[in-house]
mmCIF file of C-alpha atoms and ligand atoms in Angstrom:
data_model
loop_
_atom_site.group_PDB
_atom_site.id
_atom_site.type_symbol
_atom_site.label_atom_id
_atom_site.label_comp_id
_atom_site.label_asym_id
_atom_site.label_seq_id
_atom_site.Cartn_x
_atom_site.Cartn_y
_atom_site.Cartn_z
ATOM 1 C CA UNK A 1 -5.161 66.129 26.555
ATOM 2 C CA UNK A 2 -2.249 68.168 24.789
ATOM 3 C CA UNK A 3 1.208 65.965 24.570
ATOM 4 C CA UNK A 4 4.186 67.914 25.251
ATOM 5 C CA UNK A 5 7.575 66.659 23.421
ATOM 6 C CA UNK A 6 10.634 68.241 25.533
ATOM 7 C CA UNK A 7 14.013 67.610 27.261
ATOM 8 C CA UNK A 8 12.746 68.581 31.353
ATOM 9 C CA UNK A 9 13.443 65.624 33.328
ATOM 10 C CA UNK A 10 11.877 67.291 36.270
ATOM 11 C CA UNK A 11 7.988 67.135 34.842
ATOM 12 C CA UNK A 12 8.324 63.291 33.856
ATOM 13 C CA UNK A 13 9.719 62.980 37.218
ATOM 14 C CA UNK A 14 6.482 64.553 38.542
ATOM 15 C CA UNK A 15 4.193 63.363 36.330
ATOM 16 C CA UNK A 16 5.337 59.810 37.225
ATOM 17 C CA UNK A 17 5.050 60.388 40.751
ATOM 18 C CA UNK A 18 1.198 61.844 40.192
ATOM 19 C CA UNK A 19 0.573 58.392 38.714
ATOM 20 C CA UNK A 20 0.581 59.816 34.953
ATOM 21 C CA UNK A 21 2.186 57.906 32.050
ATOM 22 C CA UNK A 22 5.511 59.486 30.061
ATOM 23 C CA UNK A 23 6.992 58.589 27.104
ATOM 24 C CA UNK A 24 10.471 57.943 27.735
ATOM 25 C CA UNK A 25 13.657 57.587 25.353
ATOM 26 C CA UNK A 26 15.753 54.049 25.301
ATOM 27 C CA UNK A 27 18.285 52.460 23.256
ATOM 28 C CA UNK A 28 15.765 50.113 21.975
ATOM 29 C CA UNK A 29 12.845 51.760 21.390
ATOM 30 C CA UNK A 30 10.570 54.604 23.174
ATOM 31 C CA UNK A 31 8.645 53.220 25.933
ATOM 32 C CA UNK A 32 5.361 54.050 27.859
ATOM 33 C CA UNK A 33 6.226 54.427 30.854
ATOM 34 C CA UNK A 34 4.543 54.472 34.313
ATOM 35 C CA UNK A 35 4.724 53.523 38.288
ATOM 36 C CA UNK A 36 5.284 49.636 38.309
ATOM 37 C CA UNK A 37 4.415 49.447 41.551
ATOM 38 C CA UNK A 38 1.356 51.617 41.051
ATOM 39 C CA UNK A 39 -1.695 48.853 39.885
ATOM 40 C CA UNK A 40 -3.912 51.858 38.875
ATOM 41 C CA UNK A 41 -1.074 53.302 36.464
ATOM 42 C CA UNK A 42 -0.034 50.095 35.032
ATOM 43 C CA UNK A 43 -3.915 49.536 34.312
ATOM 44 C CA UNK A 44 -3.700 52.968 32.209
ATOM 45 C CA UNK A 45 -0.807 51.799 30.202
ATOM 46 C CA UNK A 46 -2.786 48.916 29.196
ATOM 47 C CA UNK A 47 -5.250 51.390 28.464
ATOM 48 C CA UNK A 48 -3.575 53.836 26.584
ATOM 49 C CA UNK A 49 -2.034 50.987 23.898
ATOM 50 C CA UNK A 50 -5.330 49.174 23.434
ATOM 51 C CA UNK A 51 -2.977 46.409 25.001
ATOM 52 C CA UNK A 52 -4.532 42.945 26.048
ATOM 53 C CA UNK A 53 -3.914 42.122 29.645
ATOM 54 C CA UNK A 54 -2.512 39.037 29.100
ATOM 55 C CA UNK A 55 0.749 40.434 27.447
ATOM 56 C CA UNK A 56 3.386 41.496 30.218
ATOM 57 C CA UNK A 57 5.393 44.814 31.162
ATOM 58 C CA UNK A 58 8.802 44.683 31.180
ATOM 59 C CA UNK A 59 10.056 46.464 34.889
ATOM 60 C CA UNK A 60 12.989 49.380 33.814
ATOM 61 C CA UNK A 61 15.089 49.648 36.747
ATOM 62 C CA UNK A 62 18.664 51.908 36.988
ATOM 63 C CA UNK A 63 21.252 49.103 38.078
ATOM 64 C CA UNK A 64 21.316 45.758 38.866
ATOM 65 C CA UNK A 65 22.058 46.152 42.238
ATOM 66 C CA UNK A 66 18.136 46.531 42.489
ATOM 67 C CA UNK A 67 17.448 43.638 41.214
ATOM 68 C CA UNK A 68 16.481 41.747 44.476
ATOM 69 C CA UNK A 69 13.650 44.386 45.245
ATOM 70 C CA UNK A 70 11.607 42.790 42.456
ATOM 71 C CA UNK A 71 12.850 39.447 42.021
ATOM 72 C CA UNK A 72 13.185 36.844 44.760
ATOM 73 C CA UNK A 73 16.136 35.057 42.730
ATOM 74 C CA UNK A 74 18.932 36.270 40.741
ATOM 75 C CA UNK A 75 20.528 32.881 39.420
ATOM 76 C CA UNK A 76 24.186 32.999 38.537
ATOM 77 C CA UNK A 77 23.448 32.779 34.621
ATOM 78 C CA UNK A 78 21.289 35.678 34.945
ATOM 79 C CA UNK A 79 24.162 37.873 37.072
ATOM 80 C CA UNK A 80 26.311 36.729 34.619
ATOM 81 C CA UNK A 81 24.377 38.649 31.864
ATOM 82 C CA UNK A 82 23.782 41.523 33.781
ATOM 83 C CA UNK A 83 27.277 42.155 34.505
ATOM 84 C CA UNK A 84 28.265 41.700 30.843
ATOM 85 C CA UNK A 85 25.558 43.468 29.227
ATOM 86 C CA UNK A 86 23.526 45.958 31.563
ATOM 87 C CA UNK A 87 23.383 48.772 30.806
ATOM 88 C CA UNK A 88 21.740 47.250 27.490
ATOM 89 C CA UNK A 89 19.139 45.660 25.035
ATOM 90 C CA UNK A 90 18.594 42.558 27.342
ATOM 91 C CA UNK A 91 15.873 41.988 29.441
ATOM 92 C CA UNK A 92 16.323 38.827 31.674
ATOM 93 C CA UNK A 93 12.597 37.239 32.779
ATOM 94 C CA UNK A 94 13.394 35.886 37.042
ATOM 95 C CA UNK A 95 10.980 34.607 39.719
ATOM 96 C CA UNK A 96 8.723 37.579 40.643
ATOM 97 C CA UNK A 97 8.697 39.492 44.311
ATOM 98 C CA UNK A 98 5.728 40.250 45.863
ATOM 99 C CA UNK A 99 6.126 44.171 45.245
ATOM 100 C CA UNK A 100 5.477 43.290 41.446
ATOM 101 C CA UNK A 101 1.528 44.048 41.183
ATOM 102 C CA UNK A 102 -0.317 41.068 39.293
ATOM 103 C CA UNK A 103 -1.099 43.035 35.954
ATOM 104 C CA UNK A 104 2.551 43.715 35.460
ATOM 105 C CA UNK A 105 3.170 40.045 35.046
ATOM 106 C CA UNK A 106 0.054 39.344 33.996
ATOM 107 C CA UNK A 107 0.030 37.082 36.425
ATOM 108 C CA UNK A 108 2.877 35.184 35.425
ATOM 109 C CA UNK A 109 5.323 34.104 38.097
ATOM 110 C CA UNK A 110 8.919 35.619 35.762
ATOM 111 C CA UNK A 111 8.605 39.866 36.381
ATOM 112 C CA UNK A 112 10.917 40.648 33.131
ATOM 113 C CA UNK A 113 13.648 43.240 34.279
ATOM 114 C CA UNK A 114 16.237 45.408 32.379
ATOM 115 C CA UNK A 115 18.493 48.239 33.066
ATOM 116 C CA UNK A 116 18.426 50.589 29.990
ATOM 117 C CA UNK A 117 21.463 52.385 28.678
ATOM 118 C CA UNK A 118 20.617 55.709 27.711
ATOM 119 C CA UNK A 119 21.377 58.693 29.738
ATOM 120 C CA UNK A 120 18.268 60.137 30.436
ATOM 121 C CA UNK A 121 16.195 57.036 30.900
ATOM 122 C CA UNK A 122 18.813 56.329 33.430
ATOM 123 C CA UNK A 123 18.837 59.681 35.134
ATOM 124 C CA UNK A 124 15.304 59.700 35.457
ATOM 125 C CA UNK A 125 14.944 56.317 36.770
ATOM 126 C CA UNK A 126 17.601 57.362 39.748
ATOM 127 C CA UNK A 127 15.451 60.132 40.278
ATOM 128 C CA UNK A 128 12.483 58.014 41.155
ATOM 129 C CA UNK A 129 12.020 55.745 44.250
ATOM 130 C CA UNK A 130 9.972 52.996 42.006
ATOM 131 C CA UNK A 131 10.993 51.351 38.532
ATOM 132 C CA UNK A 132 8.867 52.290 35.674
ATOM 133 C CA UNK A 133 6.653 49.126 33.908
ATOM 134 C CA UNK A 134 7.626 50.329 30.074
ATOM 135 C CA UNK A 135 6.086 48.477 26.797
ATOM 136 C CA UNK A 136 7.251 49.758 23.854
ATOM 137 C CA UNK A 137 4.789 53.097 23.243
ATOM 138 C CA UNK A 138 3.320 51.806 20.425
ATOM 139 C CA UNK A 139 -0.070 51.045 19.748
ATOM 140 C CA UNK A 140 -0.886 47.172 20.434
ATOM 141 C CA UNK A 141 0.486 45.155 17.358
ATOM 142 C CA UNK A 142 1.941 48.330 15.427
ATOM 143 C CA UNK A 143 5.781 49.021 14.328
ATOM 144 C CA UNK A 144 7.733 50.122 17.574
ATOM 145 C CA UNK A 145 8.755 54.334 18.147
ATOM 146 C CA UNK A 146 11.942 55.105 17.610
ATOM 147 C CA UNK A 147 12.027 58.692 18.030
ATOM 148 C CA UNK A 148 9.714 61.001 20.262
ATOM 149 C CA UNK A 149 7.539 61.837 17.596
ATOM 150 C CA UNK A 150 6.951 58.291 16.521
ATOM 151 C CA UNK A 151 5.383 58.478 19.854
ATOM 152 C CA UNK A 152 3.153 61.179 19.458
ATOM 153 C CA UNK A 153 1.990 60.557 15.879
ATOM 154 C CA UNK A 154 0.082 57.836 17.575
ATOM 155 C CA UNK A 155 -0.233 58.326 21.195
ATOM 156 C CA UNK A 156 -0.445 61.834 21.018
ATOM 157 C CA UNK A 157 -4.126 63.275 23.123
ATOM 158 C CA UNK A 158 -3.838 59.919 25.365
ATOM 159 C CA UNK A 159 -0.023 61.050 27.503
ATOM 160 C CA UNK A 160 0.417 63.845 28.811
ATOM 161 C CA UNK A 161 4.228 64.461 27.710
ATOM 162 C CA UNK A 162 6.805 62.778 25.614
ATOM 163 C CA UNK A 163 10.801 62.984 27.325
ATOM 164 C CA UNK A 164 12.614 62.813 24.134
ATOM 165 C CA UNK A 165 16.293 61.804 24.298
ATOM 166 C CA UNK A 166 17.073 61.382 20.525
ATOM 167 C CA UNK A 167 16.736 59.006 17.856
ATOM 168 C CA UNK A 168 17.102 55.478 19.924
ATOM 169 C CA UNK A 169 20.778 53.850 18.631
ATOM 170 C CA UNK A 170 19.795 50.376 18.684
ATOM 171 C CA UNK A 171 16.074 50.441 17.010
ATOM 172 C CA UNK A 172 14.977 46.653 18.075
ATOM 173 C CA UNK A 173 13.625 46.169 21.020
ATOM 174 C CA UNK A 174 15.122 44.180 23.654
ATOM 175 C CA UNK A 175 16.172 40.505 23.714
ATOM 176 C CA UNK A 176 14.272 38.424 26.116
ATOM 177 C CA UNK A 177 16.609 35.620 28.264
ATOM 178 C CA UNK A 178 14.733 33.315 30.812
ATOM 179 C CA UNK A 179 16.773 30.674 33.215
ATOM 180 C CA UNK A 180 15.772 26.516 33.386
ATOM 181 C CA UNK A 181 17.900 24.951 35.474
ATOM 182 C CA UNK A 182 21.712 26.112 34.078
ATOM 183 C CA UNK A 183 20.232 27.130 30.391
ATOM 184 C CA UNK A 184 19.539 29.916 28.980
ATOM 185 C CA UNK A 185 16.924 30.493 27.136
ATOM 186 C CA UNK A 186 16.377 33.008 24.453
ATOM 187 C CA UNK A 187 11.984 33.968 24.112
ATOM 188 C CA UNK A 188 12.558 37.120 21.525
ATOM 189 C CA UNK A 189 15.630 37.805 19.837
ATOM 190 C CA UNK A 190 16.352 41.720 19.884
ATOM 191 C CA UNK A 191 19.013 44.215 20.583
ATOM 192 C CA UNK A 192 21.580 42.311 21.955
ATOM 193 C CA UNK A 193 22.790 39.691 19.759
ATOM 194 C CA UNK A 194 22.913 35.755 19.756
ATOM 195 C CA UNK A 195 26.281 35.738 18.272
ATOM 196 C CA UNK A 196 27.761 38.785 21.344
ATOM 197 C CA UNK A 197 25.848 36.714 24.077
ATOM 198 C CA UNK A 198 27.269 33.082 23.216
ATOM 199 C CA UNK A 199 30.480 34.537 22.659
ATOM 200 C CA UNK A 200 30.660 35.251 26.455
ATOM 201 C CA UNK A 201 28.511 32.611 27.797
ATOM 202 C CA UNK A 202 28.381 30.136 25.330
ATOM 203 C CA UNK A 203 25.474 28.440 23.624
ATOM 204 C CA UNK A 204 22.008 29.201 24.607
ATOM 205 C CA UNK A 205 18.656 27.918 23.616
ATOM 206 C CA UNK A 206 15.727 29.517 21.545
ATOM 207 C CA UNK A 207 12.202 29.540 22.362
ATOM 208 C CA UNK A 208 11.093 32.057 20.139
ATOM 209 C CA UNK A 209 8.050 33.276 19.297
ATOM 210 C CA UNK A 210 5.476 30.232 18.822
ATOM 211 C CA UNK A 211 2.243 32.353 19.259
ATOM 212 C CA UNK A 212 0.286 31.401 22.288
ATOM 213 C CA UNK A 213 4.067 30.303 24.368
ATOM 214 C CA UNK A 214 3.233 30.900 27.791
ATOM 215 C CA UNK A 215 6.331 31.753 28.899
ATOM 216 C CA UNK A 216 5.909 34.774 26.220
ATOM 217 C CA UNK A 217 2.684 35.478 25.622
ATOM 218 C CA UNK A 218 3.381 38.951 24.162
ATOM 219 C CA UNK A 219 5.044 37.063 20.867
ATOM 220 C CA UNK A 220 2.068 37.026 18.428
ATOM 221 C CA UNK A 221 3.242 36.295 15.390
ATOM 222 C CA UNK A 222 1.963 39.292 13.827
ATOM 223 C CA UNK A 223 3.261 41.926 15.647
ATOM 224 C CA UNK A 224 5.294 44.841 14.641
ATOM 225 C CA UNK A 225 3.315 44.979 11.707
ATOM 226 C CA UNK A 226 2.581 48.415 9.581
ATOM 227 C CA UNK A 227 -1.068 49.048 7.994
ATOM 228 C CA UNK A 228 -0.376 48.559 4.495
ATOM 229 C CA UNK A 229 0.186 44.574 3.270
ATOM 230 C CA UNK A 230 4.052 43.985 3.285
ATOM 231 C CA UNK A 231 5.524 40.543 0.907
ATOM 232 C CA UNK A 232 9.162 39.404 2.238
ATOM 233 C CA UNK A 233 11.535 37.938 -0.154
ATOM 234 C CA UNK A 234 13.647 38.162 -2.976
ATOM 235 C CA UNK A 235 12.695 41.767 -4.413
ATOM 236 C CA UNK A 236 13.595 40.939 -8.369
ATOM 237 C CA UNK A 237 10.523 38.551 -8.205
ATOM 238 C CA UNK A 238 8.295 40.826 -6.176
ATOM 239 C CA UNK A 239 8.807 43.680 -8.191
ATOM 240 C CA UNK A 240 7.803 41.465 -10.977
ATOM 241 C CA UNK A 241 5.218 39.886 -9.401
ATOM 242 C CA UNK A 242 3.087 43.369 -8.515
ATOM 243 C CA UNK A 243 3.980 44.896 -11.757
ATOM 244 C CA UNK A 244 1.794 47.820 -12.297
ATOM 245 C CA UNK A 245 0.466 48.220 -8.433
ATOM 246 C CA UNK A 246 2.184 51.806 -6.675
ATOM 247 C CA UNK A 247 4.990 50.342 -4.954
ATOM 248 C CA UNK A 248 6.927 50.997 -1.460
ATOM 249 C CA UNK A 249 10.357 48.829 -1.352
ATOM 250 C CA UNK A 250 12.545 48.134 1.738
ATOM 251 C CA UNK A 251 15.530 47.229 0.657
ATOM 252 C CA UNK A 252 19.082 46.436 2.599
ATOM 253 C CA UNK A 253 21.865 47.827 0.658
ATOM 254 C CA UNK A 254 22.320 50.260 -2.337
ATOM 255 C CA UNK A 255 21.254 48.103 -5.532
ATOM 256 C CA UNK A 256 21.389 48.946 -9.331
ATOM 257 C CA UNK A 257 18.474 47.330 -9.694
ATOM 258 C CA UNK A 258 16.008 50.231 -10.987
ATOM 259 C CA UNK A 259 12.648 50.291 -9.935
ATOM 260 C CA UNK A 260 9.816 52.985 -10.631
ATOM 261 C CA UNK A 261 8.916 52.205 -6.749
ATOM 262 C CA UNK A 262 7.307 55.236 -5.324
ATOM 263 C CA UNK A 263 9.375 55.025 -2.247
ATOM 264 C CA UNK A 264 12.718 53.326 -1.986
ATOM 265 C CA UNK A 265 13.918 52.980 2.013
ATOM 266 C CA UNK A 266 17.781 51.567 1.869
ATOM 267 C CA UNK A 267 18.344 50.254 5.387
ATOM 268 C CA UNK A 268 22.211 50.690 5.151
ATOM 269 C CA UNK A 269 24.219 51.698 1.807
ATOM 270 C CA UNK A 270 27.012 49.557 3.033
ATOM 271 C CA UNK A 271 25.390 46.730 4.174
ATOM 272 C CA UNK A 272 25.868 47.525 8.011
ATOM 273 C CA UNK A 273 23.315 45.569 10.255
ATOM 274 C CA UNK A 274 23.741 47.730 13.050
ATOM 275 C CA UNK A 275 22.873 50.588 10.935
ATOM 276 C CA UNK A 276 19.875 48.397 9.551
ATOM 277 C CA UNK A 277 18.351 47.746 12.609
ATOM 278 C CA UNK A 278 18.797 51.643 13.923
ATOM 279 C CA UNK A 279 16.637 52.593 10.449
ATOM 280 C CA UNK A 280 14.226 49.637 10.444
ATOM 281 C CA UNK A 281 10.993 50.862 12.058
ATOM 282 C CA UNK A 282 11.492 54.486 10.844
ATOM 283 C CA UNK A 283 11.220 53.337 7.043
ATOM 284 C CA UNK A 284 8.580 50.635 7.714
ATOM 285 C CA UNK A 285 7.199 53.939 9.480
ATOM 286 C CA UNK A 286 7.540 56.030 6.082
ATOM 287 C CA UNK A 287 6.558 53.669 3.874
ATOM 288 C CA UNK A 288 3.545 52.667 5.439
ATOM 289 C CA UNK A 289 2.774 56.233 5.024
ATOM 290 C CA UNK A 290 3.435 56.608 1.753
ATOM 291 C CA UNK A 291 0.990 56.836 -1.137
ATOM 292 C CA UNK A 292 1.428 52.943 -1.957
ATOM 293 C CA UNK A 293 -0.597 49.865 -2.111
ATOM 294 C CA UNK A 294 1.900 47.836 -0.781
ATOM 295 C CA UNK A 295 5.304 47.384 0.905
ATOM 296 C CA UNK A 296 8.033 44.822 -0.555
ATOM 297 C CA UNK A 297 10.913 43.886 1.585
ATOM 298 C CA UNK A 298 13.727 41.852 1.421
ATOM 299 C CA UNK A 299 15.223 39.968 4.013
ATOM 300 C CA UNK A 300 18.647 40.866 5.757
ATOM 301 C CA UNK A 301 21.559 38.437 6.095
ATOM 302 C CA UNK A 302 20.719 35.917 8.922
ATOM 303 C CA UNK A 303 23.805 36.602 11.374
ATOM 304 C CA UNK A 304 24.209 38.835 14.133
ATOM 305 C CA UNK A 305 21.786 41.468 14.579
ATOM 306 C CA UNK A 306 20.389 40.608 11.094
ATOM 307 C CA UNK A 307 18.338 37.651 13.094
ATOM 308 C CA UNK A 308 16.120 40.123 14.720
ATOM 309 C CA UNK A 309 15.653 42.242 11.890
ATOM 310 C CA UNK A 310 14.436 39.504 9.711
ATOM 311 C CA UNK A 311 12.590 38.442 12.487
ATOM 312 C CA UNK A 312 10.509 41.810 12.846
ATOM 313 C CA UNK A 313 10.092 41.697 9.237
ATOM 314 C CA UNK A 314 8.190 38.033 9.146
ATOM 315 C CA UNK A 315 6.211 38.953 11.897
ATOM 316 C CA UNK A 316 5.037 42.263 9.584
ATOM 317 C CA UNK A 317 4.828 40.093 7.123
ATOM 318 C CA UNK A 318 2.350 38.228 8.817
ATOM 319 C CA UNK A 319 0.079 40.845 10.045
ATOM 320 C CA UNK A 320 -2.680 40.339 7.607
HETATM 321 O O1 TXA B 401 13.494 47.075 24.383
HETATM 322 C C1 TXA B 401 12.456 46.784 24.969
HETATM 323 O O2 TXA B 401 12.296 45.683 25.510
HETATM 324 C C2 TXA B 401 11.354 47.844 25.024
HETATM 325 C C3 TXA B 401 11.860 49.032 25.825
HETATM 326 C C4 TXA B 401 10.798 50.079 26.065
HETATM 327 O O3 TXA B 401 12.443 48.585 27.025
HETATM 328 N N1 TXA B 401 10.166 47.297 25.582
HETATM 329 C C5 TXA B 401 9.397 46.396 24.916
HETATM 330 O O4 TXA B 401 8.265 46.039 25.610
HETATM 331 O O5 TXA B 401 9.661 45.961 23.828
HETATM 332 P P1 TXA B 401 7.037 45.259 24.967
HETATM 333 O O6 TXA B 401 5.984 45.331 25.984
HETATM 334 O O7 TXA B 401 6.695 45.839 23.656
HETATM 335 O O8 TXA B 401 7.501 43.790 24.864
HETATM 336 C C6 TXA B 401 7.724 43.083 26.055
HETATM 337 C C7 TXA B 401 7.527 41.612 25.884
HETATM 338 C C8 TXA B 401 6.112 41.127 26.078
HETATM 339 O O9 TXA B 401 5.351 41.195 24.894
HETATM 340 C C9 TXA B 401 6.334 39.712 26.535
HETATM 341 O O10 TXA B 401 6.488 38.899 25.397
HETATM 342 C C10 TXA B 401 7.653 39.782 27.262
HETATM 343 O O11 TXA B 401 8.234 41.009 26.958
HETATM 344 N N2 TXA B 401 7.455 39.735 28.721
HETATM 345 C C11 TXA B 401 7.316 40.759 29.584
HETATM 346 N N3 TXA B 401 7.133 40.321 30.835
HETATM 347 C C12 TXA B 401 7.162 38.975 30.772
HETATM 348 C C13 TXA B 401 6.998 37.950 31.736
HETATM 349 N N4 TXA B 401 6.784 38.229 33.011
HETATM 350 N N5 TXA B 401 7.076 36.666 31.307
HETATM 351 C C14 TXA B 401 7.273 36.399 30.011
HETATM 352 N N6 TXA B 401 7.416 37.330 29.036
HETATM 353 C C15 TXA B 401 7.359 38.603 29.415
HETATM 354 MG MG1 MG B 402 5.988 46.079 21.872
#
């Protein structure tokens, strides 16, 4: 099967309704997408990321006024977020509705929703009469896409097109909110930030990313991780310690440190973490494809978005 890259919002809406999968833009990251309500489509997405069944789709929908089609519950908390911050990086997890097949939720009784906010996703999604079930369109436990060809350097033969609506702005994927009682509770930390959310809502509580949490199966620690063997920390004593080995360094802000790395990736010459996370995955990309043995990285300041960053980068730490 050829994969098409292009801008014509008309064939993904076809191809969708034909029960294909598309590659479609976000502000996160590119996802997979396909018919949520269709079982046999959602059982090709699985297919087509060499994805385990019992990791969950998040359900892309256009506004939150839909909400109620797919969830039989929309707490207060949860309306709260989704009036503050959809369209955006936040994916809230609510009781499932019926219409939700099984292997969306992998049988789970949360179907995890979120209202994207980039133009096209959102145009195409009005287009449709069904939300589209959307993991990130990466193979299962690699680096996230963040531009269409991301996509088709490695899903390229197995989807028939790729709707490409730019670089994505944000570059993590989404943060994950569920509801107990009055808390909220944070599973994955992502695009939107702990520090934006508790400024409107106040504190919230983290359940992140213990592999094997059932509320979040899809946590692993190691995922998001590149091929090539990455160290995290401080890069002085890295660089030391692999003296001699062909280097790849990820580094956060311009440095006069000199290195003879073979590839430097700077994440943000001013030290901007919004700019950091919009960069991440496309130089973990690069240097995993460079001509190095290995990939030292150091870690971003822990505040704001830098949480998620340096969360990605432990987990790709840990990936071997
Ligand atoms: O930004 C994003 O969230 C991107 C874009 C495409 O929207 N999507 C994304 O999907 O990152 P994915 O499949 O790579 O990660 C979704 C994670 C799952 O691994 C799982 O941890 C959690 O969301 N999840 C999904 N449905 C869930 C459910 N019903 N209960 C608990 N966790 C769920
Ligand atoms: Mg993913």
């Amino acid at each position: 099967m050829d994969t098409n890259i292009g801008s014509d919002l008309s064939l993904a809406v076809q191809l969708l309704r034909d029960g294909h999968l598309v590659g479609i833009p976000t502000e996160t990251v590119y996802g997979l997408a396909g018919n949520a309500l269709n079982p046999a489509a959602v059982a090709s997405i699985f297919e087509a990321k060499n994805r385990p069944s019992f990791d969950p789709l998040i359900v892309h929908i256009s506004d939150a006024s839909e909400v109620m089609r797919y969830a039989v519950a929309f707490p207060e908390a949860a309306r709260r977020l989704a009036t503050l911050f959809w369209p955006g990086p936040l994916t809230l997890l609510l009781p499932r509705h019926a219409s939700i097949p099984d292997l969306v939720t992998s049988g789970l009784d949360r179907v995890a929703l979120r209202v994207p906010a980039h133009g096209l996703a959102l145009q195409l999604l009005k287009a449709l009469d069904f939300p589209l079930a959307a993991p990130s369109a990466n193979p299962f436990g690699y680096v996230s896409p963040t531009s269409a060809q991301h996509v088709v350097d490695q899903l390229g033969g197995r989807i028939p097109y790729v709707l490409d609506g730019g670089p994505c702005a944000v570059g993590l994927e989404s943060t994950i909110v569920g509801f107990e009682a009055d808390d909220m509770v944070v599973y994955r930390l992502g695009g939107l930030s702990l520090e934006v959310m508790e400024a409107e809502v106040g504190p919230v509580r983290l359940a992140l990313n213990q592999s094997g949490n059932p509320s979040a199966p899809g946590m692993l620690t190691s995922h998001y991780a590149p091929r090539k063997q990455l160290f995290l920390g401080d890069l002085e004593a890295l660089i030391e310690r692999f003296d001699g080995r062909r280097l790849g360094i990820l580094r956060f802000q311009q440095s006069t440190q000199t290195t003879n790395a073979v590839l430097e990736e700077i994440l943000s010459e001013n030290g901007n973490l919004a700019e950091a996370a919009q960069r991440l995955f496309g130089a973990l990309r690069r240097l995993d494809a460079a001509d190095v043995d290995l990939i030292l990285a150091e870690p971003v300041p822990q505040t704001g978005l830098g949480m998620a960053i340096n969360d990605r980068l432990r987990r790709a730490a840990a990936g071997h």
